[in-house]
PDB file of C-alpha atoms in Angstrom:
ATOM      1  CA  UNK A   1       0.147   0.200  -0.265  1.00 49.00           C
ATOM      2  CA  UNK A   2       1.495   3.404  -0.927  1.00 57.00           C
ATOM      3  CA  UNK A   3       1.871   5.978   1.611  1.00 89.00           C
ATOM      4  CA  UNK A   4       1.841   8.619  -1.443  1.00 94.00           C
ATOM      5  CA  UNK A   5      -0.924  11.268  -2.132  1.00 96.00           C
ATOM      6  CA  UNK A   6      -2.114  13.164  -5.579  1.00 97.00           C
ATOM      7  CA  UNK A   7      -4.055  16.037  -4.453  1.00 98.00           C
ATOM      8  CA  UNK A   8      -5.971  18.237  -7.308  1.00 98.00           C
ATOM      9  CA  UNK A   9      -8.485  21.011  -6.664  1.00 97.00           C
ATOM     10  CA  UNK A  10      -9.559  24.598  -8.401  1.00 98.00           C
ATOM     11  CA  UNK A  11     -10.415  27.718  -6.550  1.00 97.00           C
ATOM     12  CA  UNK A  12     -12.110  30.508  -7.762  1.00 97.00           C
ATOM     13  CA  UNK A  13     -11.072  33.821  -5.818  1.00 97.00           C
ATOM     14  CA  UNK A  14     -12.080  37.294  -5.848  1.00 97.00           C
ATOM     15  CA  UNK A  15      -8.990  38.764  -6.620  1.00 98.00           C
ATOM     16  CA  UNK A  16      -6.191  39.463  -8.877  1.00 98.00           C
ATOM     17  CA  UNK A  17      -3.037  36.628  -9.454  1.00 98.00           C
ATOM     18  CA  UNK A  18      -0.523  39.266  -8.280  1.00 98.00           C
ATOM     19  CA  UNK A  19      -2.460  39.957  -4.575  1.00 98.00           C
ATOM     20  CA  UNK A  20      -2.905  36.251  -4.265  1.00 98.00           C
ATOM     21  CA  UNK A  21       0.774  35.789  -5.324  1.00 97.00           C
ATOM     22  CA  UNK A  22       1.779  38.206  -2.412  1.00 97.00           C
ATOM     23  CA  UNK A  23      -0.028  36.733   0.342  1.00 97.00           C
ATOM     24  CA  UNK A  24       0.870  32.834  -0.861  1.00 96.00           C
ATOM     25  CA  UNK A  25       4.732  34.290  -0.819  1.00 94.00           C
ATOM     26  CA  UNK A  26       4.409  35.175   2.727  1.00 94.00           C
ATOM     27  CA  UNK A  27       4.744  32.264   4.625  1.00 93.00           C
ATOM     28  CA  UNK A  28       5.518  33.844   8.224  1.00 94.00           C
ATOM     29  CA  UNK A  29       1.790  35.590   7.717  1.00 95.00           C
ATOM     30  CA  UNK A  30      -0.308  32.423   7.282  1.00 97.00           C
ATOM     31  CA  UNK A  31      -0.933  31.896  10.826  1.00 97.00           C
ATOM     32  CA  UNK A  32      -2.889  35.069  10.717  1.00 97.00           C
ATOM     33  CA  UNK A  33      -4.835  34.045   8.266  1.00 98.00           C
ATOM     34  CA  UNK A  34      -5.106  30.059   7.612  1.00 98.00           C
ATOM     35  CA  UNK A  35      -6.404  28.385  10.943  1.00 98.00           C
ATOM     36  CA  UNK A  36      -4.691  25.452  10.114  1.00 98.00           C
ATOM     37  CA  UNK A  37      -1.237  26.415   9.852  1.00 98.00           C
ATOM     38  CA  UNK A  38      -0.319  26.873  13.931  1.00 98.00           C
ATOM     39  CA  UNK A  39       3.415  28.646  13.460  1.00 98.00           C
ATOM     40  CA  UNK A  40       6.081  29.432  10.481  1.00 98.00           C
ATOM     41  CA  UNK A  41       9.962  30.346  10.841  1.00 98.00           C
ATOM     42  CA  UNK A  42      12.103  31.683   8.316  1.00 96.00           C
ATOM     43  CA  UNK A  43      15.133  29.347   7.754  1.00 97.00           C
ATOM     44  CA  UNK A  44      16.597  32.226   5.121  1.00 94.00           C
ATOM     45  CA  UNK A  45      15.302  33.931   1.881  1.00 92.00           C
ATOM     46  CA  UNK A  46      13.658  30.851   0.463  1.00 93.00           C
ATOM     47  CA  UNK A  47      13.110  28.352   3.510  1.00 96.00           C
ATOM     48  CA  UNK A  48      10.670  27.775   6.212  1.00 97.00           C
ATOM     49  CA  UNK A  49       9.630  25.529   9.022  1.00 98.00           C
ATOM     50  CA  UNK A  50       5.691  25.173   8.700  1.00 98.00           C
ATOM     51  CA  UNK A  51       3.456  23.470  11.440  1.00 98.00           C
ATOM     52  CA  UNK A  52       0.172  22.249  10.354  1.00 98.00           C
ATOM     53  CA  UNK A  53      -2.900  21.048  12.302  1.00 97.00           C
ATOM     54  CA  UNK A  54      -6.172  20.319  10.763  1.00 97.00           C
ATOM     55  CA  UNK A  55      -8.999  18.196  12.176  1.00 97.00           C
ATOM     56  CA  UNK A  56      -7.129  15.397  13.480  1.00 94.00           C
ATOM     57  CA  UNK A  57      -4.952  15.635  16.607  1.00 93.00           C
ATOM     58  CA  UNK A  58      -1.527  15.344  14.674  1.00 92.00           C
ATOM     59  CA  UNK A  59       0.814  18.178  13.375  1.00 95.00           C
ATOM     60  CA  UNK A  60       2.287  17.833  10.086  1.00 95.00           C
ATOM     61  CA  UNK A  61       6.383  19.538  10.856  1.00 96.00           C
ATOM     62  CA  UNK A  62       7.238  20.541   6.963  1.00 97.00           C
ATOM     63  CA  UNK A  63      10.064  22.676   5.759  1.00 98.00           C
ATOM     64  CA  UNK A  64       9.253  24.267   2.546  1.00 97.00           C
ATOM     65  CA  UNK A  65      11.692  25.445  -0.066  1.00 96.00           C
ATOM     66  CA  UNK A  66      10.723  27.932  -2.626  1.00 95.00           C
ATOM     67  CA  UNK A  67      10.931  26.500  -6.500  1.00 96.00           C
ATOM     68  CA  UNK A  68       8.931  29.187  -7.642  1.00 96.00           C
ATOM     69  CA  UNK A  69       7.394  32.599  -7.442  1.00 95.00           C
ATOM     70  CA  UNK A  70       7.325  34.050 -10.259  1.00 95.00           C
ATOM     71  CA  UNK A  71       3.376  34.250 -11.733  1.00 97.00           C
ATOM     72  CA  UNK A  72       1.661  31.840 -13.440  1.00 98.00           C
ATOM     73  CA  UNK A  73       2.941  29.362 -10.812  1.00 97.00           C
ATOM     74  CA  UNK A  74       4.096  29.635  -7.001  1.00 97.00           C
ATOM     75  CA  UNK A  75       5.821  26.029  -6.261  1.00 98.00           C
ATOM     76  CA  UNK A  76       7.241  25.035  -3.055  1.00 97.00           C
ATOM     77  CA  UNK A  77       9.545  21.221  -2.325  1.00 98.00           C
ATOM     78  CA  UNK A  78       8.153  20.053   1.186  1.00 97.00           C
ATOM     79  CA  UNK A  79      10.105  17.813   3.621  1.00 97.00           C
ATOM     80  CA  UNK A  80       9.618  16.534   6.933  1.00 95.00           C
ATOM     81  CA  UNK A  81       7.010  14.608   7.978  1.00 94.00           C
ATOM     82  CA  UNK A  82       5.752  15.062   4.281  1.00 95.00           C
ATOM     83  CA  UNK A  83       8.325  14.834   1.093  1.00 97.00           C
ATOM     84  CA  UNK A  84       7.171  16.195  -2.215  1.00 98.00           C
ATOM     85  CA  UNK A  85       5.986  19.398  -3.905  1.00 98.00           C
ATOM     86  CA  UNK A  86       3.132  21.877  -4.174  1.00 98.00           C
ATOM     87  CA  UNK A  87       2.221  24.127  -6.717  1.00 98.00           C
ATOM     88  CA  UNK A  88      -0.632  26.862  -7.027  1.00 98.00           C
ATOM     89  CA  UNK A  89      -1.272  28.256 -10.647  1.00 98.00           C
ATOM     90  CA  UNK A  90      -3.197  30.917 -10.943  1.00 98.00           C
ATOM     91  CA  UNK A  91      -4.960  32.424 -13.899  1.00 98.00           C
ATOM     92  CA  UNK A  92      -6.748  35.287 -14.551  1.00 98.00           C
ATOM     93  CA  UNK A  93     -10.349  35.282 -15.384  1.00 98.00           C
ATOM     94  CA  UNK A  94     -13.018  37.993 -15.159  1.00 98.00           C
ATOM     95  CA  UNK A  95     -14.275  37.484 -11.863  1.00 97.00           C
ATOM     96  CA  UNK A  96     -10.805  37.640 -10.301  1.00 98.00           C
ATOM     97  CA  UNK A  97      -8.488  34.280 -10.258  1.00 98.00           C
ATOM     98  CA  UNK A  98      -8.577  30.753 -11.110  1.00 98.00           C
ATOM     99  CA  UNK A  99      -6.129  28.859  -8.285  1.00 98.00           C
ATOM    100  CA  UNK A 100      -5.387  25.343  -9.661  1.00 98.00           C
ATOM    101  CA  UNK A 101      -3.827  23.304  -6.636  1.00 98.00           C
ATOM    102  CA  UNK A 102      -1.777  20.427  -7.729  1.00 98.00           C
ATOM    103  CA  UNK A 103       0.134  18.643  -4.568  1.00 98.00           C
ATOM    104  CA  UNK A 104       2.108  15.103  -4.612  1.00 98.00           C
ATOM    105  CA  UNK A 105       3.972  13.784  -1.314  1.00 97.00           C
ATOM    106  CA  UNK A 106       4.752  11.230   0.035  1.00 96.00           C
ATOM    107  CA  UNK A 107       4.154  10.628   4.197  1.00 94.00           C
ATOM    108  CA  UNK A 108       7.013  10.216   6.333  1.00 89.00           C
ATOM    109  CA  UNK A 109       7.136  10.444  10.130  1.00 79.00           C
ATOM    110  CA  UNK A 110       5.090   8.760  12.602  1.00 78.00           C
ATOM    111  CA  UNK A 111       2.090   8.905  10.619  1.00 80.00           C
ATOM    112  CA  UNK A 112       3.789   6.761   8.030  1.00 85.00           C
ATOM    113  CA  UNK A 113       3.049   3.567   8.973  1.00 85.00           C
ATOM    114  CA  UNK A 114      -1.035   4.483   9.170  1.00 85.00           C
ATOM    115  CA  UNK A 115      -1.000   6.467   5.764  1.00 89.00           C
ATOM    116  CA  UNK A 116      -1.953   3.718   3.249  1.00 81.00           C
ATOM    117  CA  UNK A 117      -4.706   2.229   5.917  1.00 86.00           C
ATOM    118  CA  UNK A 118      -5.819   5.716   6.697  1.00 90.00           C
ATOM    119  CA  UNK A 119      -6.104   7.116   2.792  1.00 90.00           C
ATOM    120  CA  UNK A 120      -9.849   7.858   3.628  1.00 93.00           C
ATOM    121  CA  UNK A 121      -9.598   9.560   6.644  1.00 94.00           C
ATOM    122  CA  UNK A 122      -6.351  11.532   5.902  1.00 93.00           C
ATOM    123  CA  UNK A 123      -8.046  12.867   2.606  1.00 95.00           C
ATOM    124  CA  UNK A 124     -10.670  14.106   4.564  1.00 97.00           C
ATOM    125  CA  UNK A 125      -8.235  15.855   6.787  1.00 96.00           C
ATOM    126  CA  UNK A 126      -6.875  17.565   4.166  1.00 97.00           C
ATOM    127  CA  UNK A 127      -9.898  18.529   2.458  1.00 98.00           C
ATOM    128  CA  UNK A 128     -10.873  20.505   5.576  1.00 98.00           C
ATOM    129  CA  UNK A 129      -6.944  22.188   6.095  1.00 98.00           C
ATOM    130  CA  UNK A 130      -7.728  23.401   2.829  1.00 98.00           C
ATOM    131  CA  UNK A 131     -10.703  24.404   2.909  1.00 98.00           C
ATOM    132  CA  UNK A 132      -9.803  26.283   5.935  1.00 98.00           C
ATOM    133  CA  UNK A 133      -7.178  28.025   3.528  1.00 97.00           C
ATOM    134  CA  UNK A 134      -9.722  28.809   0.815  1.00 97.00           C
ATOM    135  CA  UNK A 135     -11.957  30.697   3.093  1.00 98.00           C
ATOM    136  CA  UNK A 136      -8.760  32.529   5.266  1.00 98.00           C
ATOM    137  CA  UNK A 137      -7.413  33.322   1.549  1.00 98.00           C
ATOM    138  CA  UNK A 138     -10.699  35.120   0.135  1.00 97.00           C
ATOM    139  CA  UNK A 139     -11.069  36.987   3.941  1.00 97.00           C
ATOM    140  CA  UNK A 140      -7.116  37.932   3.810  1.00 98.00           C
ATOM    141  CA  UNK A 141      -8.101  39.732   0.118  1.00 97.00           C
ATOM    142  CA  UNK A 142     -10.690  41.272   1.008  1.00 94.00           C
TER     143      UNK A 142
END
């Protein structure tokens, strides 16, 4: 059983791509608008340590490394409890921006042995986190 997860979803956000990119790049402000991001510490100009906790009682400890900051895509490499990448493709539309999220990660750490068996529960937990992020981003940009 694989501990690899792939996610793909689209958000419509009533703001221009440049404004969204600026918020996405400001990792240290994430705890102010994304409820499931509990702490962020800068590790340098391209790296940050991020602690995330969604609905399940487990905190992910991640290190993010900037891969791309230029529109149309914002991308980070992910290490720590998860290993892989996250990419946002930002496309202008008449109502603002369509944000395509693509994420591919492998679960590591204490959660890894259960990751394949608990797949539906972990996918649900991820969906809860992303819903919090979407709502918080829209509030932040309002």
